[in-house]
């Protein structure tokens, strides 16, 4: 077989939001080519194998609507004029070989499976701010900054290899499957470039880094899997099953974090907009503030980030126990319980920091009230590093004593099509928590972006996922079809779930002069209380479908009407989570002006899609 696919997705005006007006949105262009060749061979009635090779070229371009030549401005708590551009090219090739052998040993049947796979990826991406890579930040008439940036061209490669072997044994009503998988992953950085600043070439010239001679990431993992199913009775209407599996996370994008140019960065300078055109002129730039965002561009191409010894991928151990039973010829019920244990979870801390290198530098207290009347009182501590030198970057490690546990249960009722109707109903419950020890607290800031990582027994959110669109503890779904008179089919689907947490946070900027304890500009977003102290409304949606097939010889024509969100529910799915910002910058002149409420606090960010009517015709021949 030979397969070719060409896709060319275009998404105009992506990234809009309360801080991104139309001119700062980006047009996404995503052309992708996939080539694949495969072959399957039957060597004998008991042995067959298959092999395939695929090659993919993909590109992702994010072009600002305002253009690459228009500079950017941060003012009035939003971006203006234009925005950062990004282009990524990815080349990927992979090959797989697998086979199956059937044989018997006495009264035991065997299906032996084995295989091998290889995947190689190269990522080549570039990103920079538009114009002269300099943008203005207007915070107040006495506190304006010019941000002098250096863009980056980051290149890295990753390789994945795996092999597996397993046997499925059948003994009467019992089936046992046992196997072992081996994964080898490695990655390294390739020659990369820091794009010089054209307006300040003496300050931030173009610089380069060479290929890594070695692979700093090399992971070896063995993952056993075993399962058993047993069917009861002569008719085998009841089936019990149990399984255990171990999984290792993939390497992901950690490789480029050790690059000499892992991300763009910029230096803060005082700025006086003399001609009031909101564009930074060279003559308007004053002294440096000593701050930077992202990665300090003066430290590059030396890699700012580091890898802790014995760094390894996160692992998951999973146990599933289930029972299936056929109550009637057309009706069956199924139940299952799932337990997962997540270990060796990955984490980052500023290089040189540990539990002893932090001190509390502020405690933000107050109360905010949103436009819809929601009032949230808060008292949130913030901590700063007591290191003499600001860390150049982060260290990636496996957080000690940190694990997560998942308990889930689900029930499924299934009535197959008979007597003119069918239905399927399911309900699920889950409890996903994180577990900590005293050794886990390497950074006492309860960072919202990391999902409140210092709360023992709190909701587990993964790493770097923020705290939206996750962890509904229950959900259900009911779907059915009724064959009405005159050949009309009526279908419906009703779905519901618990509202996601509306976790709120406070940002902080601490300015203590030269005293240790300074935090990056508005970089710390500490959670107020626990992640799920506040939840959004529960979500319900009813969808319906009507169709009427017509048969004309070998041709079927099926007109249909679909109605999505029949009740036109407009449940809020996301809200603005920031209650405000705390700063010590003006403490000397105005000690009461340390907390600035967010004017968009609790603003609606996303709602359920409105009612949609779709009329269509499907032709089959």
Coordinates of C-alpha atoms in Angstrom, one line a residue:
X1 CA 0.0 0.0 0.0
X2 CA 1.1 3.6 -0.7
X3 CA -0.6 6.5 1.1
X4 CA -0.3 10.2 0.6
X5 CA -2.1 13.0 2.5
X6 CA -2.0 16.7 2.0
X7 CA -3.7 19.1 4.5
X8 CA -3.5 22.8 4.6
X9 CA -5.4 24.2 7.6
X10 CA -5.9 27.9 7.7
X11 CA -7.3 29.6 10.9
X12 CA -7.7 33.3 10.7
X13 CA -7.7 35.6 13.7
X14 CA -6.6 33.0 16.3
X15 CA -5.8 33.9 19.9
X16 CA -8.4 36.6 20.5
X17 CA -9.2 37.5 24.1
X18 CA -9.5 40.2 26.7
X19 CA -5.8 41.1 26.2
X20 CA -5.6 40.4 22.5
X21 CA -7.7 42.8 20.3
X22 CA -8.1 42.0 16.6
X23 CA -4.8 43.4 15.3
X24 CA -2.8 41.3 17.8
X25 CA -4.4 38.0 16.8
X26 CA -2.6 35.7 14.5
X27 CA -3.4 33.9 11.3
X28 CA -2.4 30.2 11.6
X29 CA -1.2 28.4 8.4
X30 CA -0.6 24.7 9.0
X31 CA 0.4 22.8 5.7
X32 CA 1.2 19.1 6.3
X33 CA 2.3 16.3 4.0
X34 CA 2.3 12.6 5.0
X35 CA 3.8 9.8 2.9
X36 CA 3.4 6.2 4.0
X37 CA 4.2 2.8 2.5
X38 CA 3.2 -0.5 4.1
X39 CA 3.2 -4.2 3.4
X40 CA 1.6 -7.2 5.1
X41 CA 2.6 -10.8 4.5
X42 CA 1.0 -14.1 5.4
X43 CA 3.8 -16.6 5.6
X44 CA 1.7 -19.5 6.8
X45 CA -1.8 -20.1 8.3
X46 CA -0.2 -19.5 11.7
X47 CA 2.3 -16.7 11.0
X48 CA 1.9 -13.2 9.5
X49 CA 3.7 -9.9 9.8
X50 CA 3.3 -6.3 8.7
X51 CA 5.7 -3.4 8.2
X52 CA 5.3 0.3 7.4
X53 CA 7.4 3.4 6.9
X54 CA 6.0 6.9 7.1
X55 CA 7.5 10.4 6.5
X56 CA 5.9 13.6 7.4
X57 CA 6.7 17.3 6.8
X58 CA 4.7 19.8 8.8
X59 CA 4.8 23.5 9.1
X60 CA 3.1 25.8 11.6
X61 CA 3.1 29.6 10.9
X62 CA 1.5 32.1 13.2
X63 CA 1.5 35.5 11.5
X64 CA 0.3 38.5 13.5
X65 CA -2.6 40.3 11.8
X66 CA -0.8 43.6 12.5
X67 CA 2.2 42.4 10.5
X68 CA 5.8 41.7 11.2
X69 CA 6.9 45.3 10.5
X70 CA 4.5 46.9 13.0
X71 CA 5.9 47.2 16.5
X72 CA 4.0 46.0 19.6
X73 CA 2.7 48.0 22.5
X74 CA 1.5 46.9 25.9
X75 CA -1.0 49.5 27.3
X76 CA -4.3 49.5 29.1
X77 CA -3.7 45.9 30.2
X78 CA -3.7 44.6 26.7
X79 CA -1.5 44.1 23.7
X80 CA -1.8 46.6 20.8
X81 CA -0.7 47.2 17.2
X82 CA 0.9 43.7 16.5
X83 CA 2.2 40.6 18.2
X84 CA 5.0 38.1 18.2
X85 CA 5.3 35.8 15.2
X86 CA 6.2 32.1 15.2
X87 CA 7.1 29.6 12.6
X88 CA 7.8 25.9 13.2
X89 CA 9.0 23.2 10.8
X90 CA 8.9 19.6 11.9
X91 CA 10.2 16.6 10.0
X92 CA 9.3 13.1 11.2
X93 CA 10.0 9.6 10.0
X94 CA 9.0 6.4 11.6
X95 CA 9.0 2.7 10.9
X96 CA 7.2 -0.2 12.5
X97 CA 7.4 -4.0 12.2
X98 CA 5.0 -6.4 14.0
X99 CA 4.1 -10.1 13.7
X100 CA 1.9 -12.8 15.2
X101 CA 2.4 -16.5 15.6
X102 CA -0.4 -18.9 16.5
X103 CA 0.3 -22.4 18.0
X104 CA -0.9 -24.8 20.7
X105 CA 0.8 -26.6 23.6
X106 CA -1.5 -29.3 24.7
X107 CA -4.9 -27.8 25.3
X108 CA -3.5 -24.3 25.6
X109 CA -3.8 -21.9 22.7
X110 CA -1.1 -19.3 22.1
X111 CA -1.0 -16.1 20.1
X112 CA 2.5 -14.7 20.3
X113 CA 2.9 -11.1 19.3
X114 CA 6.1 -9.2 18.8
X115 CA 7.2 -6.0 17.3
X116 CA 9.7 -3.1 17.0
X117 CA 9.3 0.6 16.2
X118 CA 11.5 3.6 15.5
X119 CA 10.6 7.3 15.3
X120 CA 12.9 10.3 14.5
X121 CA 11.8 13.9 14.8
X122 CA 13.6 17.2 14.0
X123 CA 12.0 20.5 15.1
X124 CA 13.2 23.8 13.7
X125 CA 11.3 26.8 15.0
X126 CA 11.8 30.6 15.0
X127 CA 10.0 33.3 17.0
X128 CA 10.5 37.1 17.5
X129 CA 8.7 40.3 18.3
X130 CA 7.7 42.3 15.2
X131 CA 9.2 45.6 14.1
X132 CA 12.7 46.1 15.5
X133 CA 12.2 43.5 18.3
X134 CA 11.5 46.4 20.7
X135 CA 8.1 47.1 22.3
X136 CA 6.9 49.6 24.8
X137 CA 5.2 48.8 28.1
X138 CA 3.0 51.7 29.3
X139 CA 2.0 51.0 33.0
X140 CA 1.7 54.6 34.1
X141 CA 3.0 58.0 33.2
X142 CA 5.9 57.5 35.7
X143 CA 6.5 53.8 35.0
X144 CA 7.0 53.1 31.3
X145 CA 9.4 50.5 30.0
X146 CA 11.1 49.6 26.8
X147 CA 11.6 45.9 26.4
X148 CA 14.6 45.1 24.2
X149 CA 14.2 41.6 22.8
X150 CA 16.2 38.9 21.1
X151 CA 14.3 36.4 19.0
X152 CA 15.4 32.8 18.7
X153 CA 15.8 30.0 16.2
X154 CA 15.7 26.8 18.2
X155 CA 16.5 23.4 16.6
X156 CA 16.5 20.0 18.3
X157 CA 15.9 16.3 17.5
X158 CA 14.3 13.4 19.3
X159 CA 14.4 9.6 18.8
X160 CA 12.1 6.9 20.1
X161 CA 12.6 3.2 19.9
X162 CA 10.5 0.4 21.3
X163 CA 10.2 -3.3 21.3
X164 CA 7.6 -5.6 22.7
X165 CA 6.7 -9.3 23.0
X166 CA 3.6 -10.9 24.5
X167 CA 1.6 -14.1 24.6
X168 CA -2.2 -14.6 24.8
X169 CA -3.0 -17.9 26.3
X170 CA -6.5 -19.4 26.0
X171 CA -7.5 -22.2 28.3
X172 CA -11.2 -23.0 28.2
X173 CA -13.1 -20.0 29.5
X174 CA -9.9 -18.3 30.7
X175 CA -7.8 -16.0 28.6
X176 CA -4.5 -14.6 29.9
X177 CA -2.4 -12.0 28.2
X178 CA 1.1 -11.3 29.4
X179 CA 3.8 -9.1 27.8
X180 CA 6.7 -6.8 28.2
X181 CA 7.6 -3.5 26.4
X182 CA 10.9 -1.8 26.3
X183 CA 11.2 1.9 25.5
X184 CA 14.4 3.8 24.6
X185 CA 14.1 7.6 24.2
X186 CA 16.8 10.2 23.6
X187 CA 17.1 13.7 22.4
X188 CA 19.7 16.5 21.8
X189 CA 19.8 20.1 20.6
X190 CA 21.1 21.1 17.2
X191 CA 22.9 24.3 16.1
X192 CA 20.6 27.2 17.0
X193 CA 20.7 31.0 16.8
X194 CA 19.7 34.1 18.8
X195 CA 18.3 36.6 16.4
X196 CA 20.1 39.9 16.9
X197 CA 18.2 43.1 17.8
X198 CA 18.4 45.4 14.8
X199 CA 17.7 48.6 16.9
X200 CA 20.3 47.7 19.6
X201 CA 22.8 45.4 17.8
X202 CA 25.6 46.3 20.2
X203 CA 23.5 45.2 23.2
X204 CA 22.0 42.1 21.7
X205 CA 23.9 40.9 18.6
X206 CA 23.3 37.7 16.7
X207 CA 24.8 34.7 18.5
X208 CA 25.0 31.0 17.7
X209 CA 25.2 27.7 19.5
X210 CA 26.6 24.4 18.2
X211 CA 25.2 20.9 18.0
X212 CA 25.1 19.0 21.3
X213 CA 27.9 16.3 21.1
X214 CA 25.9 14.0 23.3
X215 CA 22.3 13.2 24.1
X216 CA 21.5 14.7 27.6
X217 CA 18.2 12.9 27.6
X218 CA 18.4 9.1 27.5
X219 CA 15.6 7.1 29.0
X220 CA 15.3 3.3 29.3
X221 CA 12.0 1.9 30.6
X222 CA 10.6 -1.6 31.0
X223 CA 6.8 -1.8 31.1
X224 CA 5.1 -5.1 32.0
X225 CA 1.4 -5.7 31.1
X226 CA -0.7 -8.6 32.2
X227 CA -4.5 -9.2 32.0
X228 CA -7.0 -12.0 32.5
X229 CA -10.6 -12.5 31.5
X230 CA -12.9 -15.3 32.5
X231 CA -16.3 -16.1 31.0
X232 CA -18.8 -17.8 33.3
X233 CA -21.3 -20.5 32.4
X234 CA -22.0 -22.4 29.3
X235 CA -23.5 -19.4 27.5
X236 CA -20.7 -17.1 28.6
X237 CA -23.1 -14.3 29.4
X238 CA -20.9 -13.0 32.3
X239 CA -17.4 -11.9 31.8
X240 CA -14.9 -10.8 34.5
X241 CA -11.7 -9.0 33.7
X242 CA -8.7 -7.6 35.5
X243 CA -5.5 -6.0 34.1
X244 CA -2.3 -4.4 35.3
X245 CA -0.2 -2.1 33.1
X246 CA 2.8 0.2 33.5
X247 CA 3.3 3.2 31.1
X248 CA 6.2 5.6 30.8
X249 CA 5.7 9.2 29.6
X250 CA 7.2 10.2 26.3
X251 CA 10.2 12.6 26.2
X252 CA 8.0 15.5 25.1
X253 CA 9.5 18.9 24.6
X254 CA 12.0 18.9 27.5
X255 CA 14.9 18.7 25.1
X256 CA 14.8 22.2 23.8
X257 CA 14.7 23.5 27.4
X258 CA 18.5 22.7 27.5
X259 CA 19.1 24.6 24.3
X260 CA 21.2 27.7 24.2
X261 CA 18.1 29.5 23.0
X262 CA 15.1 27.8 24.7
X263 CA 12.8 30.8 24.3
X264 CA 13.0 34.5 23.5
X265 CA 13.8 37.0 26.2
X266 CA 14.0 40.7 26.7
X267 CA 15.6 43.4 28.9
X268 CA 13.7 46.1 30.7
X269 CA 14.8 49.7 30.2
X270 CA 13.2 52.9 31.4
X271 CA 11.4 54.7 28.6
X272 CA 10.2 58.2 28.1
X273 CA 7.9 58.5 25.1
X274 CA 8.9 62.0 24.1
X275 CA 6.9 62.3 20.9
X276 CA 3.9 60.3 22.3
X277 CA 3.7 58.0 19.3
X278 CA 3.8 54.9 21.5
X279 CA 6.8 53.6 19.5
X280 CA 10.1 53.2 21.2
X281 CA 12.8 55.4 19.7
X282 CA 16.5 54.7 20.5
X283 CA 16.9 58.2 21.9
X284 CA 13.9 57.6 24.3
X285 CA 15.5 54.7 26.1
X286 CA 17.0 55.4 29.5
X287 CA 18.8 53.3 32.1
X288 CA 18.3 49.5 32.5
X289 CA 16.0 48.5 35.3
X290 CA 18.0 45.3 35.9
X291 CA 15.0 43.1 35.1
X292 CA 14.2 40.8 32.2
X293 CA 11.5 38.4 31.1
X294 CA 11.7 34.9 29.9
X295 CA 15.4 34.1 29.5
X296 CA 18.1 36.8 30.2
X297 CA 19.3 37.3 26.6
X298 CA 22.7 38.5 27.9
X299 CA 23.4 35.0 29.3
X300 CA 22.9 33.3 25.9
X301 CA 24.1 31.1 24.2
X302 CA 25.1 29.4 27.4
X303 CA 22.1 27.1 28.2
X304 CA 20.2 28.8 31.1
X305 CA 18.5 25.6 32.2
X306 CA 19.9 22.4 33.7
X307 CA 19.0 18.8 34.2
X308 CA 19.1 17.1 37.6
X309 CA 21.0 13.8 37.9
X310 CA 19.0 10.7 37.4
X311 CA 16.2 12.6 35.7
X312 CA 13.7 10.2 34.3
X313 CA 10.2 10.1 32.7
X314 CA 7.1 10.0 34.8
X315 CA 5.4 6.6 35.1
X316 CA 1.9 5.3 35.5
X317 CA 0.8 2.0 37.1
X318 CA -2.8 1.1 36.3
X319 CA -5.2 -1.6 37.5
X320 CA -8.6 -2.1 36.0
X321 CA -11.2 -4.5 37.3
X322 CA -14.4 -5.0 35.3
X323 CA -17.6 -7.1 35.0
X324 CA -19.8 -7.5 31.9
X325 CA -23.2 -9.3 32.0
X326 CA -25.8 -9.9 29.3
X327 CA -29.2 -9.6 31.0
X328 CA -31.2 -10.3 27.9
X329 CA -30.6 -11.0 24.2
X330 CA -30.6 -7.3 23.4
X331 CA -29.5 -5.7 26.8
X332 CA -26.2 -5.8 28.6
X333 CA -24.6 -4.0 31.5
X334 CA -20.9 -3.3 32.2
X335 CA -19.1 -1.9 35.2
X336 CA -15.4 -1.1 35.8
X337 CA -13.1 0.3 38.4
X338 CA -9.8 2.0 37.5
X339 CA -6.9 2.8 39.8
X340 CA -3.8 4.7 38.6
X341 CA -0.7 5.7 40.5
X342 CA 1.5 8.4 39.0
X343 CA 5.1 8.5 40.1
X344 CA 8.4 10.2 39.3
X345 CA 6.5 13.3 38.3
X346 CA 8.6 16.1 36.7
X347 CA 9.1 19.5 38.2
X348 CA 11.2 22.7 37.8
X349 CA 12.8 25.0 40.3
X350 CA 15.1 28.0 39.8
X351 CA 18.6 26.7 39.6
X352 CA 20.3 26.7 43.0
X353 CA 17.0 26.9 44.9
X354 CA 15.7 24.4 47.5
X355 CA 13.3 24.4 50.4
X356 CA 15.8 26.6 52.5
X357 CA 16.4 29.4 49.9
X358 CA 13.0 31.1 50.2
X359 CA 11.6 33.8 52.5
X360 CA 8.2 35.3 52.7
X361 CA 8.3 38.8 51.2
X362 CA 4.6 39.7 51.1
X363 CA 1.2 38.7 52.2
X364 CA -1.6 40.0 50.0
X365 CA -4.9 40.4 51.9
X366 CA -8.1 41.9 50.8
X367 CA -11.4 41.3 49.1
X368 CA -12.6 41.8 45.5
X369 CA -16.2 41.9 44.1
X370 CA -16.9 41.0 40.4
X371 CA -19.5 42.7 38.2
X372 CA -21.9 39.7 38.8
X373 CA -21.6 40.2 42.6
X374 CA -19.2 37.4 43.4
X375 CA -17.0 38.4 46.4
X376 CA -13.8 36.7 47.2
X377 CA -11.8 37.4 50.3
X378 CA -8.2 36.4 50.2
X379 CA -5.0 36.2 52.3
X380 CA -2.1 34.8 50.1
X381 CA 1.6 34.7 51.0
X382 CA 4.3 35.2 48.4
X383 CA 7.9 34.0 48.7
X384 CA 11.1 35.3 47.2
X385 CA 14.5 33.7 46.7
X386 CA 17.3 34.5 49.1
X387 CA 20.0 33.7 46.7
X388 CA 22.6 36.4 46.2
X389 CA 22.5 36.1 42.4
X390 CA 19.4 35.8 40.2
X391 CA 19.3 32.2 38.7
X392 CA 19.9 32.2 35.0
X393 CA 17.3 29.5 34.5
X394 CA 15.6 26.4 35.9
X395 CA 16.6 22.9 36.9
X396 CA 14.4 20.0 35.7
X397 CA 14.0 17.2 38.2
X398 CA 11.7 14.5 39.5
X399 CA 10.0 16.1 42.5
X400 CA 10.7 14.1 45.6
X401 CA 7.8 12.6 47.5
X402 CA 5.2 13.8 44.9
X403 CA 2.7 11.3 43.5
X404 CA -0.8 11.3 42.2
X405 CA -3.6 8.7 42.7
X406 CA -6.7 8.3 40.5
X407 CA -9.8 6.3 41.4
X408 CA -12.5 6.0 38.8
X409 CA -15.8 4.0 38.4
X410 CA -18.1 3.7 35.4
X411 CA -21.3 2.0 34.7
X412 CA -22.6 1.3 31.1
X413 CA -26.1 0.1 30.1
X414 CA -26.4 -0.9 26.4
X415 CA -29.6 -1.9 24.6
X416 CA -28.9 -2.8 21.0
X417 CA -31.3 -2.0 18.2
X418 CA -34.4 -4.2 18.3
X419 CA -38.1 -3.6 18.3
X420 CA -37.5 -0.3 16.7
X421 CA -35.3 1.4 19.2
X422 CA -31.8 1.3 20.8
X423 CA -30.3 3.2 23.8
X424 CA -26.9 3.5 25.5
X425 CA -26.4 5.2 28.9
X426 CA -23.2 5.7 30.9
X427 CA -22.2 7.4 34.2
X428 CA -18.7 7.9 35.5
X429 CA -17.1 9.2 38.7
X430 CA -13.5 10.0 39.3
X431 CA -11.3 11.2 42.1
X432 CA -7.8 12.4 41.1
X433 CA -5.6 13.7 43.9
X434 CA -2.0 14.6 44.5
X435 CA 0.1 13.4 47.5
X436 CA 2.9 15.4 49.0
X437 CA 5.6 15.0 51.7
X438 CA 7.7 17.6 53.4
X439 CA 10.4 17.0 50.9
X440 CA 8.1 17.9 48.1
X441 CA 8.0 21.7 48.9
X442 CA 10.9 23.0 46.8
X443 CA 9.1 26.3 46.1
X444 CA 6.6 27.4 48.7
X445 CA 4.7 29.6 46.1
X446 CA 1.4 27.9 45.4
X447 CA 1.6 28.6 41.7
X448 CA -1.8 28.7 40.0
X449 CA -0.3 27.7 36.6
X450 CA 1.0 24.5 38.1
X451 CA -2.4 23.7 39.7
X452 CA -1.8 24.6 43.3
X453 CA 1.2 22.2 43.6
X454 CA 1.7 22.5 47.4
X455 CA -1.7 21.3 48.5
X456 CA -1.5 17.7 49.9
X457 CA -4.7 15.9 48.9
X458 CA -5.7 18.6 46.5
X459 CA -6.9 18.1 42.9
X460 CA -4.2 16.8 40.6
X461 CA -3.9 18.9 37.4
X462 CA -0.8 17.6 35.8
X463 CA 2.1 19.9 35.1
X464 CA 1.8 23.3 33.4
X465 CA -1.9 22.7 32.5
X466 CA -3.3 25.7 34.3
X467 CA -6.5 25.2 36.2
X468 CA -9.3 25.3 33.6
X469 CA -11.1 22.6 31.6
X470 CA -10.3 19.7 33.9
X471 CA -11.6 17.6 36.8
X472 CA -15.3 17.3 36.5
X473 CA -15.8 14.6 39.2
X474 CA -18.9 13.1 37.6
X475 CA -20.5 13.0 34.2
X476 CA -23.2 11.0 32.3
X477 CA -24.3 10.5 28.8
X478 CA -27.5 9.0 27.4
X479 CA -28.0 8.4 23.7
X480 CA -30.8 6.7 21.8
X481 CA -32.5 6.1 18.5
X482 CA -36.2 5.5 17.7
X483 CA -37.4 4.3 14.4
X484 CA -40.6 6.4 14.0
X485 CA -43.4 5.7 11.4
X486 CA -42.8 6.6 7.7
X487 CA -39.2 5.5 8.0
X488 CA -38.1 8.5 10.0
X489 CA -35.2 7.9 12.5
X490 CA -35.2 10.1 15.6
X491 CA -31.9 10.3 17.6
X492 CA -31.0 12.1 20.7
X493 CA -28.0 12.6 23.0
X494 CA -28.1 14.1 26.4
X495 CA -24.8 14.9 28.2
X496 CA -24.0 16.4 31.6
X497 CA -21.0 16.9 33.8
X498 CA -20.0 18.7 37.0
X499 CA -18.7 22.3 36.5
X500 CA -15.0 22.7 36.3
X501 CA -13.1 24.5 39.1
X502 CA -13.0 28.3 38.7
X503 CA -9.7 28.6 40.5
X504 CA -8.7 32.2 41.3
X505 CA -5.3 33.7 41.9
X506 CA -3.3 36.9 42.7
X507 CA -0.3 38.1 40.8
X508 CA 2.7 39.7 42.5
X509 CA 5.6 41.9 41.6
X510 CA 8.0 42.4 44.4
X511 CA 10.6 45.2 44.1
X512 CA 13.1 45.3 47.0
X513 CA 16.0 47.2 45.4
X514 CA 19.1 45.2 45.6
X515 CA 17.8 43.0 48.5
X516 CA 17.5 39.4 47.7
X517 CA 13.9 38.3 47.4
X518 CA 12.9 39.9 44.1
X519 CA 10.5 37.9 42.0
X520 CA 10.2 38.1 38.2
X521 CA 7.7 40.7 37.0
X522 CA 4.2 39.4 37.6
X523 CA 5.5 35.9 37.2
X524 CA 4.1 34.5 40.4
X525 CA 0.4 33.7 40.4
X526 CA -0.5 32.2 43.7
X527 CA -3.8 30.4 44.1
X528 CA -6.5 31.6 46.5
X529 CA -7.4 28.7 48.7
X530 CA -7.8 25.3 47.1
X531 CA -8.3 24.8 43.4
X532 CA -11.9 23.6 43.7
X533 CA -13.1 26.1 46.4
X534 CA -15.1 27.6 43.6
X535 CA -16.7 25.8 40.7
X536 CA -18.5 26.9 37.6
X537 CA -22.1 25.8 36.9
X538 CA -22.8 22.2 35.9
X539 CA -23.0 21.7 32.1
X540 CA -25.9 20.0 30.3
X541 CA -26.6 19.7 26.6
X542 CA -29.3 18.0 24.5
X543 CA -28.6 17.2 20.8
X544 CA -31.1 15.7 18.4
X545 CA -31.1 14.3 14.9
X546 CA -33.8 13.4 12.4
X547 CA -33.2 11.6 9.1
X548 CA -35.2 9.7 6.5
X549 CA -33.3 7.3 4.2
X550 CA -34.5 6.8 0.6
X551 CA -33.3 3.9 -1.5
X552 CA -33.0 4.0 -5.3
X553 CA -31.5 0.8 -6.5
X554 CA -27.9 0.7 -5.2
X555 CA -28.0 4.4 -4.2
X556 CA -29.1 5.6 -0.8
X557 CA -30.0 9.3 -0.2
X558 CA -30.4 10.3 3.4
X559 CA -31.6 13.9 4.2
X560 CA -31.0 14.9 7.8
X561 CA -31.6 17.6 10.3
X562 CA -29.3 18.0 13.3
X563 CA -30.0 20.3 16.3
X564 CA -27.2 20.9 18.7
X565 CA -27.9 22.4 22.1
X566 CA -31.6 22.2 21.7
X567 CA -32.3 24.2 24.9
X568 CA -29.8 26.9 23.8
X569 CA -28.1 26.6 27.2
X570 CA -25.3 29.2 27.6
X571 CA -23.5 27.8 30.6
X572 CA -20.2 29.6 31.4
X573 CA -17.2 27.4 30.7
X574 CA -14.3 29.8 31.6
X575 CA -14.0 33.0 33.6
X576 CA -11.1 35.4 34.1
X577 CA -9.3 34.0 37.1
X578 CA -7.0 36.8 38.1
X579 CA -8.4 38.9 41.0
X580 CA -5.7 41.5 40.8
X581 CA -2.0 42.4 41.0
X582 CA 0.1 43.2 44.0
X583 CA 3.2 45.4 43.6
X584 CA 5.7 47.0 46.0
X585 CA 6.9 49.4 43.3
X586 CA 5.1 52.5 44.6
X587 CA 5.3 51.6 48.3
X588 CA 7.6 54.5 49.1
X589 CA 5.4 57.2 47.6
X590 CA 2.0 55.6 48.1
X591 CA 1.9 52.8 50.7
X592 CA -1.8 52.2 50.2
X593 CA -1.4 51.5 46.5
X594 CA 0.0 48.0 46.7
X595 CA -3.0 46.0 45.3
X596 CA -4.5 46.8 41.9
X597 CA -7.8 44.9 41.3
X598 CA -8.3 43.4 37.9
X599 CA -11.0 45.2 36.1
X600 CA -11.8 42.0 34.2
X601 CA -12.0 39.8 37.3
X602 CA -14.5 37.0 36.8
X603 CA -15.3 38.2 33.3
X604 CA -16.8 35.5 31.1
X605 CA -14.2 34.1 28.8
X606 CA -16.0 31.2 27.2
X607 CA -19.6 29.9 27.1
X608 CA -21.3 26.9 25.7
X609 CA -21.9 27.0 21.9
X610 CA -25.4 28.3 21.1
X611 CA -28.1 26.3 19.5
X612 CA -27.1 25.2 16.0
X613 CA -29.3 23.9 13.2
X614 CA -27.6 21.8 10.5
X615 CA -29.4 20.5 7.4
X616 CA -27.6 18.0 5.2
X617 CA -27.9 15.2 2.7
X618 CA -25.7 12.1 2.5
X619 CA -25.4 10.0 -0.7
X620 CA -24.1 6.4 -0.5
X621 CA -23.5 4.2 -3.5

